[in-house]
Amino acid sequence: MAESAEIILDGKSYTLPVIEGTEHEKAFDIGKLRDQTGYVTLDSGYKNTGATKSAITFLDGEEGILRYRGYPIEQLAEKSTFLEVAYLLIYGALPNKAELDEFSHQITKHTLVHEDVRKIFDGFPSAAHPMGILSSLICSLTAFYPKSIDPDQSAEEINLNILRLMAKISTIAAWTYKNSQGHPLNYPRNDLDYTSNFLYMMFSFPTEKYEINPVVVSALNKLLILHADHEQNCSTSTVRLVGSANASLYGSVSAGINALWGPLHGGANQEVVEMLEAIQRDGGDTSKFIAKAKDKNDPFRLMGFGHRVYKNFDPRAKIIKKAADEVLAALGINDPLLTIAQELEQAALTDPYFVERKLYPNVDFYSGIIYKAIGIPTEMFTVMFALGRLPGWIAQWKEMRENKEPIGRPRQIYTGELERDYVSIENR
Ligand code: SDX
């Protein structure tokens, strides 16, 4: 007998079907609730509300589990490459060698950006935040590829837009950095792999040859893999909601970039390093900042700590913390911010306030230490998060479209004025 939930409203009993996922997560389906009962549910921040069924990423916040298409991120971070993981997320299976070579070749082929995009770039002041430039330029791709706006485009045309987006975001991201530094832009090189090409476009100078360091390439690959998807987080839900209106992939991802920019979401990696630098400037007394984070009258939060879903260690934070130690050692860097971060972590993990609220370091706590070590400036950290998260956004948008999900339109409970008549301005 299939499980069901019973609710009793105004003395009447209603039965709601229960659905169970492959990992035995359960939900009761309220798809017909309002029609049957006249009631809607209310769940500010969707803390208890499932928006969709998805086969892309599974995470268990209590157990600290994260898997892409069933593969544990610990194995993918150790053994895979970012493009292979992107293929896995977008197409649902690990590619064989021929498939991966073709995917990589197609992406390499599309890394060049239309010269008119440079004219848009030139319009941005050097002080413009890279995330604002990135979301604008990704949306501008609809102007250069107008067929991407057509909701009835073929699967082949959708796939071409996916390849273009995966390829061009790395060029545009590197150009946002060069634009912020007032440096000449670097054009992509077809002889380099995805991650090496990005580093080349970021750091190469006409005056000196940029040596691509395999330690840096490996660390960046790992970071991009760990950021690649995270089921229905704020920015991914934004991409799905915008895409559910049949908006283009480029427009949907541009919206997701803006959601990710928020300091409570992807913007936290920039905030973490700025917080660590503030602690360093203040003399390094972490206990003072722990007290501020606990003080209800102080808006200060321990950035990089806490998570809506993980009530245990964020498994990505564990891997990134280990990688931070390895990269700094390999590059011979002694970053005092890492020491402050480790002290902060230890203090928080033993403090009842954090323990009671199950606040642990999240993906953003250590990632900035690595970005900084490989020369990426703080303002570019969230751009790096977007670069990593892109295949996840694409995969979720594609799944939503293929499943023909309806346009997202939540309900509300109205708490405003009752009906009243208009009053002319003379009588107000
Ligand atoms: C990402 O969803 C995802 O999957 C996101 C992400 C992804 O991969 O897409 O994992 C990426 O966004 C990671 C999170 C990055 N953000 C930060 O590091 C910012 C700092 N953390 C938070 O502001 C907070 O923890 C959130 C936003 C991450 C989660 O917020 P929730 O789930 O809405 O929890 P909450 O704000 O209701 O906090 C519960 C309690 C509150 O205290 P009480 O009211 O119960 O007394 O915990 C406290 C909060 O004040 N709290 C913190 C805190 N985070 C929560 N107190 C101090 N410092 C913090 N960081």
Coordinates of C-alpha atoms and ligand atoms in Angstrom, one line a residue:
M1 CA 0.0 0.0 0.0
A2 CA 1.6 3.3 -1.1
E3 CA 2.3 5.6 1.8
S4 CA 0.2 8.7 2.2
A5 CA -0.2 11.7 4.6
E6 CA -3.6 12.6 6.0
I7 CA -4.5 16.2 7.0
I8 CA -7.6 17.3 8.7
L9 CA -8.9 20.7 7.8
D10 CA -12.1 22.2 9.1
G11 CA -13.1 18.8 10.3
K12 CA -12.6 17.2 6.8
S13 CA -9.9 14.6 6.1
Y14 CA -7.6 14.9 3.0
T15 CA -5.1 12.4 1.8
L16 CA -1.8 13.5 0.2
P17 CA 0.3 11.0 -1.8
V18 CA 3.8 10.4 -0.4
I19 CA 6.7 10.2 -3.0
E20 CA 10.1 8.6 -2.2
G21 CA 13.3 9.2 -4.1
T22 CA 16.1 6.8 -4.9
E23 CA 17.9 7.8 -1.7
H24 CA 14.6 7.3 0.3
E25 CA 14.0 11.0 0.8
K26 CA 10.3 11.4 1.3
A27 CA 7.8 14.2 0.5
F28 CA 4.1 14.5 0.4
D29 CA 2.9 15.9 -2.9
I30 CA 0.8 19.0 -2.4
G31 CA 0.3 19.5 -6.1
K32 CA -3.5 19.4 -5.7
L33 CA -3.7 20.9 -2.1
R34 CA -5.3 24.2 -3.0
D35 CA -7.8 22.7 -5.4
Q36 CA -8.9 20.1 -2.8
T37 CA -8.7 22.3 0.4
G38 CA -8.4 26.0 -0.6
Y39 CA -5.3 26.1 1.6
V40 CA -1.7 26.8 0.4
T41 CA 1.5 26.1 2.4
L42 CA 3.8 28.8 3.7
D43 CA 7.5 28.2 4.1
S44 CA 9.7 31.3 4.1
G45 CA 13.0 30.6 2.4
Y46 CA 11.7 27.2 1.2
K47 CA 13.5 25.6 4.1
N48 CA 11.1 22.6 4.0
T49 CA 9.8 22.8 0.5
G50 CA 10.9 20.6 -2.4
A51 CA 10.7 22.6 -5.7
T52 CA 11.3 19.7 -8.1
K53 CA 12.5 16.1 -8.6
S54 CA 16.0 15.9 -9.9
A55 CA 18.5 13.2 -10.9
I56 CA 21.6 15.4 -10.9
T57 CA 23.0 15.9 -7.4
F58 CA 22.3 14.2 -4.1
L59 CA 23.4 15.7 -0.9
D60 CA 22.7 14.6 2.7
G61 CA 23.2 17.5 5.1
E62 CA 23.2 15.4 8.2
E63 CA 25.8 12.9 6.9
G64 CA 27.8 15.4 4.9
I65 CA 27.4 13.5 1.6
L66 CA 27.6 15.1 -1.8
R67 CA 27.4 13.1 -5.1
Y68 CA 27.1 14.2 -8.7
R69 CA 25.0 11.7 -10.7
G70 CA 25.9 9.1 -8.0
Y71 CA 29.6 9.7 -7.9
P72 CA 31.0 10.9 -4.6
I73 CA 32.7 14.3 -4.9
E74 CA 35.7 13.0 -3.0
Q75 CA 36.5 10.6 -5.9
L76 CA 35.7 13.1 -8.6
A77 CA 37.9 15.8 -6.9
E78 CA 40.8 13.3 -6.7
K79 CA 40.5 11.5 -10.0
S80 CA 38.5 13.6 -12.5
T81 CA 38.8 16.9 -14.4
F82 CA 36.5 19.8 -14.5
L83 CA 35.4 19.3 -18.1
E84 CA 34.8 15.6 -17.4
V85 CA 32.6 16.5 -14.4
A86 CA 30.8 19.1 -16.5
Y87 CA 30.0 16.5 -19.1
L88 CA 28.8 14.1 -16.3
L89 CA 26.5 16.7 -14.9
I90 CA 25.1 18.0 -18.2
Y91 CA 24.7 14.7 -20.1
G92 CA 24.2 12.3 -17.1
A93 CA 27.1 9.9 -17.6
L94 CA 30.9 9.9 -17.5
P95 CA 32.2 10.3 -21.1
N96 CA 34.4 7.8 -22.8
K97 CA 37.7 9.1 -24.2
A98 CA 36.2 9.9 -27.6
E99 CA 33.2 11.8 -26.1
L100 CA 35.5 13.7 -23.7
D101 CA 37.9 14.6 -26.5
E102 CA 35.0 15.9 -28.7
F103 CA 33.5 17.8 -25.8
S104 CA 36.8 19.4 -25.0
H105 CA 37.5 20.2 -28.7
Q106 CA 34.1 21.8 -29.1
I107 CA 34.6 24.0 -26.0
T108 CA 38.1 25.0 -27.2
K109 CA 36.6 25.9 -30.6
H110 CA 34.1 28.3 -28.9
T111 CA 36.3 30.1 -26.4
L112 CA 36.7 33.1 -28.8
V113 CA 34.3 35.9 -28.0
H114 CA 32.8 38.2 -30.7
E115 CA 34.9 41.4 -31.0
D116 CA 31.8 43.5 -30.4
V117 CA 31.7 42.1 -26.8
R118 CA 35.0 44.0 -26.3
K119 CA 33.1 47.2 -27.0
I120 CA 30.6 46.4 -24.2
F121 CA 33.7 45.7 -22.0
D122 CA 35.2 49.0 -22.8
G123 CA 32.0 50.7 -21.5
F124 CA 32.6 49.3 -18.0
P125 CA 34.7 51.4 -15.6
S126 CA 37.8 49.5 -14.2
A127 CA 36.2 49.7 -10.8
A128 CA 33.1 47.8 -11.9
H129 CA 32.7 44.6 -9.8
P130 CA 33.5 41.6 -12.0
M131 CA 30.2 39.8 -11.1
G132 CA 28.2 42.7 -12.5
I133 CA 30.3 42.6 -15.7
L134 CA 30.0 38.8 -15.9
S135 CA 26.2 38.7 -15.6
S136 CA 25.8 41.5 -18.1
L137 CA 28.1 39.9 -20.7
I138 CA 26.6 36.4 -20.3
C139 CA 23.1 37.9 -20.9
S140 CA 24.6 39.9 -23.9
L141 CA 25.2 36.5 -25.6
T142 CA 21.5 36.5 -26.5
A143 CA 22.3 39.5 -28.8
F144 CA 25.1 37.7 -30.5
Y145 CA 23.2 34.4 -30.7
P146 CA 19.5 35.5 -31.1
K147 CA 18.4 31.9 -31.9
S148 CA 19.2 31.1 -28.3
I149 CA 16.1 33.1 -27.3
D150 CA 13.7 30.7 -29.3
P151 CA 12.0 28.4 -26.8
D152 CA 11.3 25.9 -29.6
Q153 CA 15.0 25.6 -30.7
S154 CA 16.1 22.0 -31.4
A155 CA 18.2 19.9 -29.0
E156 CA 21.2 20.4 -31.3
E157 CA 20.8 24.2 -31.1
I158 CA 20.4 24.0 -27.3
N159 CA 23.6 21.9 -27.1
L160 CA 25.4 24.5 -29.2
N161 CA 24.4 27.2 -26.8
I162 CA 25.6 25.0 -23.9
L163 CA 29.0 24.6 -25.6
R164 CA 29.3 28.3 -26.3
L165 CA 28.4 29.2 -22.7
M166 CA 30.8 26.7 -21.2
A167 CA 33.6 28.0 -23.5
K168 CA 33.0 31.7 -23.4
I169 CA 32.4 32.2 -19.7
S170 CA 36.1 31.4 -19.1
T171 CA 37.2 34.0 -21.6
I172 CA 34.8 36.6 -20.3
A173 CA 35.7 35.8 -16.7
A174 CA 39.4 36.3 -17.4
W175 CA 38.6 39.5 -19.3
T176 CA 36.7 40.9 -16.3
Y177 CA 39.9 40.5 -14.3
K178 CA 42.1 42.1 -17.0
N179 CA 39.5 45.0 -17.2
S180 CA 39.7 45.5 -13.5
Q181 CA 43.5 45.7 -13.6
G182 CA 43.6 48.0 -16.7
H183 CA 45.6 45.3 -18.5
P184 CA 45.4 44.3 -22.1
L185 CA 43.0 41.4 -22.7
N186 CA 44.5 37.9 -23.6
Y187 CA 42.9 35.9 -26.3
P188 CA 42.3 32.1 -25.7
R189 CA 44.8 29.6 -26.9
N190 CA 43.6 26.4 -28.5
D191 CA 46.7 24.5 -27.5
L192 CA 45.9 24.6 -23.8
D193 CA 43.4 22.6 -21.8
Y194 CA 40.4 24.4 -20.2
T195 CA 41.9 25.3 -16.8
S196 CA 45.4 26.1 -18.2
N197 CA 43.8 28.3 -20.8
F198 CA 41.9 30.2 -18.2
L199 CA 45.0 30.8 -16.1
Y200 CA 46.9 31.9 -19.2
M201 CA 44.1 34.4 -20.1
M202 CA 44.1 35.7 -16.5
F203 CA 47.8 36.1 -15.9
S204 CA 49.7 36.2 -19.2
F205 CA 51.4 39.6 -20.0
P206 CA 52.7 40.8 -23.3
T207 CA 55.9 41.7 -21.4
E208 CA 56.6 38.3 -19.7
K209 CA 55.8 34.7 -20.5
Y210 CA 53.3 33.2 -18.0
E211 CA 54.6 29.8 -16.8
I212 CA 51.6 27.4 -16.2
N213 CA 52.2 25.7 -12.9
P214 CA 50.7 22.1 -12.7
V215 CA 50.2 22.5 -8.9
V216 CA 48.0 25.6 -9.7
V217 CA 46.2 23.8 -12.5
S218 CA 45.4 20.8 -10.3
A219 CA 44.2 23.0 -7.4
L220 CA 42.0 25.0 -9.7
N221 CA 40.5 21.9 -11.3
K222 CA 39.7 20.6 -7.9
L223 CA 38.0 23.9 -6.8
L224 CA 35.9 24.0 -10.0
I225 CA 34.8 20.4 -9.6
L226 CA 33.8 21.0 -6.0
H227 CA 31.7 24.0 -7.0
A228 CA 30.1 22.4 -10.0
D229 CA 26.6 21.7 -8.6
H230 CA 24.7 21.7 -5.3
E231 CA 21.1 20.8 -6.1
Q232 CA 18.5 23.4 -5.4
N233 CA 20.6 26.2 -3.8
C234 CA 19.6 29.9 -4.2
S235 CA 21.3 30.6 -7.6
T236 CA 20.3 27.2 -9.1
S237 CA 16.7 27.7 -8.1
T238 CA 16.9 31.2 -9.7
V239 CA 18.2 29.7 -13.0
R240 CA 15.3 27.1 -12.9
L241 CA 12.7 29.7 -12.1
V242 CA 13.8 32.1 -14.8
G243 CA 14.2 29.2 -17.2
S244 CA 10.7 27.9 -16.4
A245 CA 9.3 31.0 -18.1
N246 CA 11.0 29.7 -21.3
A247 CA 13.6 32.4 -21.0
S248 CA 16.9 31.7 -22.8
L249 CA 19.7 29.7 -21.2
Y250 CA 21.9 32.8 -21.3
G251 CA 19.3 35.0 -19.6
S252 CA 18.6 32.3 -17.0
V253 CA 22.3 31.8 -16.1
S254 CA 22.8 35.6 -16.0
A255 CA 20.1 35.7 -13.3
G256 CA 21.8 32.9 -11.5
I257 CA 25.1 34.8 -11.5
N258 CA 23.3 37.7 -9.8
A259 CA 21.8 35.5 -7.1
L260 CA 25.2 33.9 -6.5
W261 CA 26.7 37.4 -6.0
G262 CA 24.8 37.8 -2.8
P263 CA 27.1 37.7 0.3
L264 CA 25.0 35.1 2.0
H265 CA 25.5 32.8 -1.0
G266 CA 28.4 32.7 -3.4
G267 CA 29.6 36.2 -2.4
A268 CA 30.6 34.7 1.0
N269 CA 34.1 33.5 -0.3
Q270 CA 35.0 37.2 -0.9
E271 CA 33.5 38.1 2.5
V272 CA 35.6 35.4 4.2
V273 CA 38.9 36.7 3.1
E274 CA 37.9 40.3 3.8
M275 CA 36.8 39.1 7.3
L276 CA 40.2 37.3 7.9
E277 CA 42.0 40.4 6.7
A278 CA 40.0 42.5 9.1
I279 CA 40.9 40.1 12.0
Q280 CA 44.5 40.3 10.9
R281 CA 44.4 44.2 10.9
D282 CA 42.7 44.1 14.3
G283 CA 45.7 42.2 15.8
G284 CA 44.5 38.6 15.1
D285 CA 42.2 38.2 18.2
T286 CA 39.7 35.6 16.8
S287 CA 37.8 35.4 20.1
K288 CA 36.7 39.0 19.6
F289 CA 35.1 38.1 16.3
I290 CA 33.6 34.9 17.6
A291 CA 31.9 37.1 20.3
K292 CA 30.7 39.5 17.6
A293 CA 29.2 36.6 15.6
K294 CA 27.3 35.4 18.7
D295 CA 26.0 38.9 19.6
K296 CA 22.4 39.2 18.4
N297 CA 22.8 43.0 18.4
D298 CA 25.7 42.8 16.1
P299 CA 24.9 42.1 12.4
F300 CA 28.4 40.5 12.0
R301 CA 28.3 36.9 10.9
L302 CA 31.2 34.4 10.7
M303 CA 31.3 34.3 6.9
G304 CA 32.1 30.9 5.5
F305 CA 30.3 29.3 8.5
G306 CA 26.8 27.7 8.5
H307 CA 24.7 26.2 5.8
R308 CA 21.0 25.8 5.0
V309 CA 21.4 22.1 4.4
Y310 CA 24.7 20.9 6.0
K311 CA 24.3 20.4 9.7
N312 CA 27.6 18.6 9.7
F313 CA 30.9 19.5 8.0
D314 CA 30.4 20.6 4.4
P315 CA 32.3 17.7 2.6
R316 CA 33.7 20.3 0.1
A317 CA 35.2 22.3 2.9
K318 CA 37.1 19.3 4.2
I319 CA 38.7 18.7 0.7
I320 CA 39.4 22.4 0.2
K321 CA 41.0 22.8 3.6
K322 CA 43.4 19.9 2.8
A323 CA 44.1 21.4 -0.7
A324 CA 44.8 24.8 0.8
D325 CA 47.6 23.3 3.0
E326 CA 49.0 21.4 0.0
V327 CA 48.9 24.3 -2.5
L328 CA 50.5 26.8 0.0
A329 CA 53.2 24.3 0.8
A330 CA 53.9 23.5 -2.9
L331 CA 54.1 27.2 -3.7
G332 CA 56.2 27.9 -0.6
I333 CA 53.6 30.4 0.6
N334 CA 53.1 31.1 4.3
D335 CA 49.8 33.0 4.4
P336 CA 48.9 34.3 7.9
L337 CA 45.2 34.3 6.9
L338 CA 45.3 30.5 6.8
T339 CA 46.5 30.4 10.4
I340 CA 43.8 32.9 11.4
A341 CA 41.2 30.7 9.5
Q342 CA 42.4 27.6 11.3
E343 CA 42.2 29.3 14.7
L344 CA 38.8 30.7 13.9
E345 CA 37.6 27.2 12.9
Q346 CA 38.9 25.6 16.0
A347 CA 37.4 28.2 18.3
A348 CA 34.0 28.1 16.6
L349 CA 33.8 24.3 16.6
T350 CA 34.2 24.2 20.3
D351 CA 31.9 27.1 21.1
P352 CA 28.4 26.1 22.3
Y353 CA 26.7 28.8 20.1
F354 CA 28.1 27.2 16.9
V355 CA 27.8 23.7 18.2
E356 CA 24.1 24.1 19.2
R357 CA 23.3 25.6 15.8
K358 CA 25.4 23.1 13.9
L359 CA 27.4 25.8 12.2
Y360 CA 30.4 24.3 10.5
P361 CA 32.8 25.7 7.8
N362 CA 31.2 25.6 4.4
V363 CA 32.6 25.6 0.9
D364 CA 33.5 29.3 1.1
F365 CA 35.6 29.2 4.2
Y366 CA 38.9 28.0 2.8
S367 CA 38.4 28.4 -1.0
G368 CA 39.6 32.1 -0.9
I369 CA 42.9 31.1 0.7
I370 CA 43.7 29.0 -2.4
Y371 CA 42.4 31.6 -4.9
K372 CA 44.6 34.2 -3.2
A373 CA 47.6 31.8 -3.3
I374 CA 47.3 31.3 -7.0
G375 CA 47.1 35.1 -7.6
I376 CA 43.3 35.6 -8.0
P377 CA 42.2 38.9 -6.3
T378 CA 39.4 38.8 -3.8
E379 CA 36.9 40.5 -6.1
M380 CA 37.2 37.7 -8.5
F381 CA 36.4 34.9 -6.0
T382 CA 32.7 34.8 -6.7
V383 CA 33.5 34.8 -10.5
M384 CA 35.5 31.7 -9.8
F385 CA 32.5 30.2 -8.0
A386 CA 30.3 31.0 -11.1
L387 CA 32.9 29.4 -13.4
G388 CA 32.7 26.3 -11.3
R389 CA 28.9 26.3 -10.9
L390 CA 28.1 26.8 -14.6
P391 CA 27.8 23.1 -15.5
G392 CA 25.4 22.6 -12.6
W393 CA 23.2 25.5 -13.7
I394 CA 23.2 24.2 -17.3
A395 CA 22.4 20.7 -16.2
Q396 CA 19.5 21.8 -13.9
W397 CA 18.1 24.2 -16.6
K398 CA 18.3 21.4 -19.2
E399 CA 16.6 18.9 -16.8
M400 CA 13.8 21.4 -16.0
R401 CA 13.2 21.9 -19.7
E402 CA 13.4 18.2 -20.7
N403 CA 11.0 17.4 -17.9
K404 CA 8.6 20.1 -19.3
E405 CA 8.2 21.6 -15.8
P406 CA 5.5 24.3 -15.5
I407 CA 6.4 28.0 -15.0
G408 CA 7.3 28.6 -11.4
R409 CA 4.7 30.8 -9.7
P410 CA 4.4 30.5 -5.9
R411 CA 1.3 31.6 -4.0
Q412 CA 1.2 33.9 -0.9
I413 CA -0.9 34.8 2.1
Y414 CA -2.1 38.4 1.8
T415 CA -1.7 40.5 4.9
G416 CA -2.5 43.9 3.5
E417 CA -5.4 46.4 3.7
L418 CA -9.0 45.2 3.1
E419 CA -10.9 46.7 0.2
R420 CA -11.2 50.6 0.5
D421 CA -12.3 53.4 -1.9
Y422 CA -10.0 55.8 -3.6
V423 CA -9.6 59.2 -1.9
S424 CA -8.8 62.3 -4.0
I425 CA -5.6 64.1 -3.1
E426 CA -7.5 67.1 -1.8
N427 CA -9.1 64.9 0.9
R428 CA -6.0 63.0 2.1
Ligands
SDX1 C1 26.7 28.8 -0.1 O1 22.5 26.3 -0.5 C2 23.6 26.0 -0.9 O2 23.8 24.8 -1.3 C3 24.6 27.1 -1.0 C4 26.1 26.7 -1.4 C5 26.2 26.2 -2.8 O3 27.1 25.4 -3.1 O4 25.4 26.6 -3.7 O5 26.5 25.7 -0.5 C6 27.0 27.9 -1.3 O6 26.0 29.7 -0.3 C7 27.4 28.5 1.2 C8 26.9 29.5 2.3 C9 27.8 30.7 2.2 N1 27.3 31.8 3.1 C10 28.0 32.1 4.2 O7 29.0 31.6 4.6 C11 27.4 33.3 5.0 C12 27.4 33.0 6.5 N2 26.4 32.0 6.8 C13 25.0 32.4 6.9 O8 24.6 33.6 6.8 C14 24.0 31.3 7.1 O9 24.6 30.2 7.8 C15 23.4 30.7 5.8 C16 22.8 31.9 5.0 C17 24.4 30.0 5.0 C18 22.3 29.8 6.1 O10 21.3 30.5 6.7 P1 20.0 29.8 7.3 O11 19.9 28.4 6.9 O12 18.8 30.7 6.8 O13 20.1 29.8 8.8 P2 19.8 31.1 9.7 O14 20.3 32.3 9.1 O15 18.4 31.0 10.1 O16 20.7 30.8 11.0 C19 20.3 29.9 12.0 C20 20.9 30.4 13.3 C21 20.6 31.9 13.6 O17 20.8 32.1 15.0 P3 19.4 32.0 15.9 O18 18.4 33.0 15.2 O19 18.9 30.6 15.8 O20 19.8 32.5 17.2 O21 22.4 30.3 13.1 C22 22.9 31.6 13.2 C23 21.8 32.6 12.9 O22 22.0 33.9 13.5 N3 23.9 31.7 12.2 C24 25.1 32.3 12.3 C25 25.8 32.1 11.1 N4 25.0 31.4 10.3 C26 23.9 31.1 10.9 N5 25.6 33.0 13.3 C27 26.9 33.5 13.1 N6 27.6 33.3 12.0 C28 27.1 32.6 11.0 N7 27.8 32.4 9.9

